[in-house]
């Protein structure tokens, strides 16, 4: 679907490339009003990402996740039509691939990104979320000894001492340190290959809280500016390295997005490329 949508856009842009060149950067709002055939959701988002990059003086936009492949193709169509000279990169990232290298230590506090989203979760799923799926029997036994079960979902806010006991155990810490080192080296190599470098970068995705942007800045220490279709209320404190903008709605600025929650999955399906989720590098 991504390739068909981008292909149709590119064909239409090619036919009207002279008109698009005359409009130039910064005129996307007029474009949305006067050219309904081009005023699609991904196009509006990409145009805002291009404007943001121009304002900041960066030469490239990084489009994130599976939805980012479609956004990257739309950007390329706009570039081919002469609308922009900015480069674009589809950055193959996911929460699963970035969560472990973005951690700084194995503590309950560092796991709050997951625990806030899934307050009832098993240790097995918790470690899977960090990309650690092969766990020694000794570690599983520690969960039983602490009064839990490796595969049993638990409301950890009611049992913080049990979780802390498992996470602090020496075999668990050693397993995590080794896995964290491998994951961090791999992702840094991938980001270097994709030229995710410099003092500041522009990233873009559909939404909805900019978690991938948070993780990337935490891993690299690079300041980032994000452009999203919509933003829901942030679940975690925001880093000074991160700035986020919304094309349509931003709950953090008082916009009502309660009606949008039930539509997120449908919107993502319309924009998700037929490629697998990135699990590691």
Coordinates of N, CA and C in Angstrom, one line a residue, residues 40 47 65 111 117 141 153 166-167 172 238 248 262 275:
X40 N -3.4 15.0 1.2 CA -3.5 13.8 2.0 C -2.9 14.0 3.4
X47 N 5.1 17.9 4.6 CA 5.3 19.3 4.3 C 5.7 20.1 5.5
X65 N 10.0 4.5 11.9 CA 9.1 3.3 12.1 C 8.6 2.8 10.7
X111 N 12.3 1.0 33.8 CA 11.3 0.3 33.1 C 9.9 0.9 33.1
X117 N 2.6 1.9 30.5 CA 1.7 1.4 29.4 C 1.0 0.1 29.7
X141 N 14.3 -19.1 38.0 CA 14.2 -19.6 39.4 C 14.2 -18.4 40.4
X153 N 1.3 -12.8 34.7 CA 1.2 -11.3 34.8 C 0.9 -10.8 36.2
X166 N 14.1 -9.2 41.9 CA 14.5 -9.9 40.7 C 15.5 -9.1 39.9
X167 N 15.2 -7.8 39.8 CA 16.1 -6.9 38.9 C 17.5 -6.7 39.5
X172 N 20.8 -11.6 37.0 CA 19.9 -10.8 36.1 C 20.7 -9.6 35.7
X238 N 9.9 15.1 29.8 CA 10.5 15.3 28.5 C 11.9 15.9 28.7
X248 N -1.6 18.7 13.4 CA -3.0 18.9 13.6 C -3.4 19.1 15.0
X262 N -9.6 6.1 19.5 CA -10.2 4.9 18.9 C -9.8 4.7 17.4
X275 N 6.2 -4.1 5.6 CA 7.6 -4.5 6.0 C 7.5 -4.9 7.5

